[in-house]
């Protein structure tokens, strides 16, 4: 296994949980009196999803979806694979997709189109991180934890080749390692 050098801490656990509270408060306001489905995108969103969920006060159901366009590399393959287990009925419900990071927007764009086929009342996106500068689609994130530069970030659920998800903070892989891949 090659060794990658982890950069400095971009966002600590305290930063992230504080921001999740702020966003959940906004969601509670926006969906006051409504039912809501929070859909967690596996695997990268699990920690952020839990932080959001713990602070939601509106009537909420949850479910999980797996969609990815990345393998063991840092560049999108462009091919989106969806393992979708639609246990929950989304018809006529408000849905918020809780995502770890929106990069090109490719994965979510594809997923949102699939979700629309289920006839939800609305679908919005809540992402922990947003790499707006990398966007190649018209995907809009409604709730954004943090805007970040074009770095390959890891930690707090985010991986590189399934590693680093356990870090209790968001960091990045050093440039040398990025270029070597
Ligand atoms: P997109 O389809 O290009 O928007 O890529 C979205 C997905 O790629 C995310 O859900 C992540 O799984 C992965 N991804 C994109 N950028 C990063 C990164 O910097 N670190 C880790 N995963 C990333």
PDB file of C-alpha atoms in Angstrom, residues 67-175:
ATOM      1  CA  UNK A  67     -24.185   6.173  -5.861  1.00  0.00           C
ATOM      2  CA  UNK A  68     -20.622   6.564  -7.032  1.00  0.00           C
ATOM      3  CA  UNK A  69     -18.524   7.486 -10.003  1.00  0.00           C
ATOM      4  CA  UNK A  70     -15.124   7.038  -8.375  1.00  0.00           C
ATOM      5  CA  UNK A  71     -13.028   3.909  -7.985  1.00  0.00           C
ATOM      6  CA  UNK A  72      -9.492   3.793  -6.613  1.00  0.00           C
ATOM      7  CA  UNK A  73      -8.551   7.087  -8.222  1.00  0.00           C
ATOM      8  CA  UNK A  74      -9.147  10.762  -7.645  1.00  0.00           C
ATOM      9  CA  UNK A  75     -10.790  11.503 -10.947  1.00  0.00           C
ATOM     10  CA  UNK A  76     -14.387  10.750 -11.715  1.00  0.00           C
ATOM     11  CA  UNK A  77     -14.838   7.827 -14.078  1.00  0.00           C
ATOM     12  CA  UNK A  78     -17.874   9.692 -15.414  1.00  0.00           C
ATOM     13  CA  UNK A  79     -19.866   6.493 -15.087  1.00  0.00           C
ATOM     14  CA  UNK A  80     -22.335   6.639 -12.229  1.00  0.00           C
ATOM     15  CA  UNK A  81     -23.181   3.387 -10.510  1.00  0.00           C
ATOM     16  CA  UNK A  82     -26.302   3.366  -8.384  1.00  0.00           C
ATOM     17  CA  UNK A  83     -27.173   0.734  -5.832  1.00  0.00           C
ATOM     18  CA  UNK A  84     -30.575   2.015  -4.912  1.00  0.00           C
ATOM     19  CA  UNK A  85     -32.661   0.359  -2.272  1.00  0.00           C
ATOM     20  CA  UNK A  86     -35.945   2.265  -2.317  1.00  0.00           C
ATOM     21  CA  UNK A  87     -37.522   0.961   0.864  1.00  0.00           C
ATOM     22  CA  UNK A  88     -39.141   4.257   1.572  1.00  0.00           C
ATOM     23  CA  UNK A  89     -42.062   5.657  -0.365  1.00  0.00           C
ATOM     24  CA  UNK A  90     -41.033   9.093  -1.599  1.00  0.00           C
ATOM     25  CA  UNK A  91     -44.200   9.849  -3.487  1.00  0.00           C
ATOM     26  CA  UNK A  92     -45.495  13.315  -2.584  1.00  0.00           C
ATOM     27  CA  UNK A  93     -42.833  13.785   0.121  1.00  0.00           C
ATOM     28  CA  UNK A  94     -40.132  16.372   0.576  1.00  0.00           C
ATOM     29  CA  UNK A  95     -36.718  14.784   0.200  1.00  0.00           C
ATOM     30  CA  UNK A  96     -33.300  16.149   1.125  1.00  0.00           C
ATOM     31  CA  UNK A  97     -30.312  14.251  -0.227  1.00  0.00           C
ATOM     32  CA  UNK A  98     -27.487  14.507   2.293  1.00  0.00           C
ATOM     33  CA  UNK A  99     -24.162  14.297   0.471  1.00  0.00           C
ATOM     34  CA  UNK A 100     -20.524  14.383   1.564  1.00  0.00           C
ATOM     35  CA  UNK A 101     -19.116  16.471  -1.285  1.00  0.00           C
ATOM     36  CA  UNK A 102     -20.297  17.836  -4.610  1.00  0.00           C
ATOM     37  CA  UNK A 103     -17.460  17.994  -7.100  1.00  0.00           C
ATOM     38  CA  UNK A 104     -18.401  17.940 -10.806  1.00  0.00           C
ATOM     39  CA  UNK A 105     -22.038  17.343  -9.828  1.00  0.00           C
ATOM     40  CA  UNK A 106     -22.162  14.328 -12.114  1.00  0.00           C
ATOM     41  CA  UNK A 107     -23.122  11.748  -9.479  1.00  0.00           C
ATOM     42  CA  UNK A 108     -25.853  13.812  -7.876  1.00  0.00           C
ATOM     43  CA  UNK A 109     -27.296  14.966 -11.161  1.00  0.00           C
ATOM     44  CA  UNK A 110     -27.810  11.353 -12.149  1.00  0.00           C
ATOM     45  CA  UNK A 111     -29.179  10.401  -8.730  1.00  0.00           C
ATOM     46  CA  UNK A 112     -31.616  13.332  -8.615  1.00  0.00           C
ATOM     47  CA  UNK A 113     -33.026  12.355 -12.004  1.00  0.00           C
ATOM     48  CA  UNK A 114     -33.632   8.827 -10.660  1.00  0.00           C
ATOM     49  CA  UNK A 115     -35.314  10.190  -7.529  1.00  0.00           C
ATOM     50  CA  UNK A 116     -37.609  12.456  -9.562  1.00  0.00           C
ATOM     51  CA  UNK A 117     -39.058   9.311 -11.166  1.00  0.00           C
ATOM     52  CA  UNK A 118     -40.492   8.457  -7.720  1.00  0.00           C
ATOM     53  CA  UNK A 119     -42.742  11.531  -7.691  1.00  0.00           C
ATOM     54  CA  UNK A 120     -41.462  13.386  -4.594  1.00  0.00           C
ATOM     55  CA  UNK A 121     -43.015  16.749  -3.704  1.00  0.00           C
ATOM     56  CA  UNK A 122     -39.534  18.294  -3.782  1.00  0.00           C
ATOM     57  CA  UNK A 123     -35.896  17.233  -3.752  1.00  0.00           C
ATOM     58  CA  UNK A 124     -33.112  19.370  -2.310  1.00  0.00           C
ATOM     59  CA  UNK A 125     -29.415  18.800  -1.658  1.00  0.00           C
ATOM     60  CA  UNK A 126     -27.517  19.272   1.600  1.00  0.00           C
ATOM     61  CA  UNK A 127     -23.778  18.783   1.179  1.00  0.00           C
ATOM     62  CA  UNK A 128     -20.984  18.945   3.757  1.00  0.00           C
ATOM     63  CA  UNK A 129     -18.498  20.268   1.175  1.00  0.00           C
ATOM     64  CA  UNK A 130     -18.921  22.024  -2.146  1.00  0.00           C
ATOM     65  CA  UNK A 131     -16.208  22.296  -4.816  1.00  0.00           C
ATOM     66  CA  UNK A 132     -18.022  24.871  -6.936  1.00  0.00           C
ATOM     67  CA  UNK A 133     -14.912  25.581  -9.051  1.00  0.00           C
ATOM     68  CA  UNK A 134     -14.932  21.977 -10.329  1.00  0.00           C
ATOM     69  CA  UNK A 135     -18.580  21.928 -11.404  1.00  0.00           C
ATOM     70  CA  UNK A 136     -19.256  20.668 -14.936  1.00  0.00           C
ATOM     71  CA  UNK A 137     -23.022  20.356 -14.488  1.00  0.00           C
ATOM     72  CA  UNK A 138     -25.781  22.769 -13.460  1.00  0.00           C
ATOM     73  CA  UNK A 139     -26.193  20.934 -10.157  1.00  0.00           C
ATOM     74  CA  UNK A 140     -27.165  23.339  -7.384  1.00  0.00           C
ATOM     75  CA  UNK A 141     -26.578  22.514  -3.708  1.00  0.00           C
ATOM     76  CA  UNK A 142     -29.279  24.074  -1.519  1.00  0.00           C
ATOM     77  CA  UNK A 143     -27.532  23.674   1.848  1.00  0.00           C
ATOM     78  CA  UNK A 144     -23.722  23.842   1.923  1.00  0.00           C
ATOM     79  CA  UNK A 145     -21.525  23.142   4.940  1.00  0.00           C
ATOM     80  CA  UNK A 146     -18.313  24.605   3.551  1.00  0.00           C
ATOM     81  CA  UNK A 147     -17.060  25.808   0.181  1.00  0.00           C
ATOM     82  CA  UNK A 148     -13.628  24.342  -0.566  1.00  0.00           C
ATOM     83  CA  UNK A 149     -10.863  24.794  -3.095  1.00  0.00           C
ATOM     84  CA  UNK A 150      -9.823  22.192  -5.599  1.00  0.00           C
ATOM     85  CA  UNK A 151      -8.135  19.823  -3.124  1.00  0.00           C
ATOM     86  CA  UNK A 152      -8.623  16.108  -2.713  1.00  0.00           C
ATOM     87  CA  UNK A 153     -10.144  16.039   0.742  1.00  0.00           C
ATOM     88  CA  UNK A 154     -10.304  13.129   3.145  1.00  0.00           C
ATOM     89  CA  UNK A 155     -11.669  12.374   6.579  1.00  0.00           C
ATOM     90  CA  UNK A 156     -14.992  12.730   8.369  1.00  0.00           C
ATOM     91  CA  UNK A 157     -16.404  10.012   6.118  1.00  0.00           C
ATOM     92  CA  UNK A 158     -14.513  10.998   2.969  1.00  0.00           C
ATOM     93  CA  UNK A 159     -12.091   8.440   1.593  1.00  0.00           C
ATOM     94  CA  UNK A 160      -9.294   7.878  -0.809  1.00  0.00           C
ATOM     95  CA  UNK A 161      -9.540   4.273  -1.962  1.00  0.00           C
ATOM     96  CA  UNK A 162     -11.657   3.448   1.116  1.00  0.00           C
ATOM     97  CA  UNK A 163      -9.078   4.848   3.560  1.00  0.00           C
ATOM     98  CA  UNK A 164      -9.162   7.835   5.922  1.00  0.00           C
ATOM     99  CA  UNK A 165     -12.934   7.804   6.540  1.00  0.00           C
ATOM    100  CA  UNK A 166     -12.332   7.461  10.275  1.00  0.00           C
ATOM    101  CA  UNK A 167     -10.470  10.750  10.726  1.00  0.00           C
ATOM    102  CA  UNK A 168     -12.555  12.980  13.013  1.00  0.00           C
ATOM    103  CA  UNK A 169     -11.709  16.058  10.904  1.00  0.00           C
ATOM    104  CA  UNK A 170     -11.449  17.071   7.247  1.00  0.00           C
ATOM    105  CA  UNK A 171      -7.978  17.210   5.740  1.00  0.00           C
ATOM    106  CA  UNK A 172      -6.486  16.666   2.281  1.00  0.00           C
ATOM    107  CA  UNK A 173      -3.812  14.662   0.535  1.00  0.00           C
ATOM    108  CA  UNK A 174      -0.580  16.518  -0.157  1.00  0.00           C
ATOM    109  CA  UNK A 175       0.061  17.656  -3.750  1.00  0.00           C
TER     110      UNK A 175
END
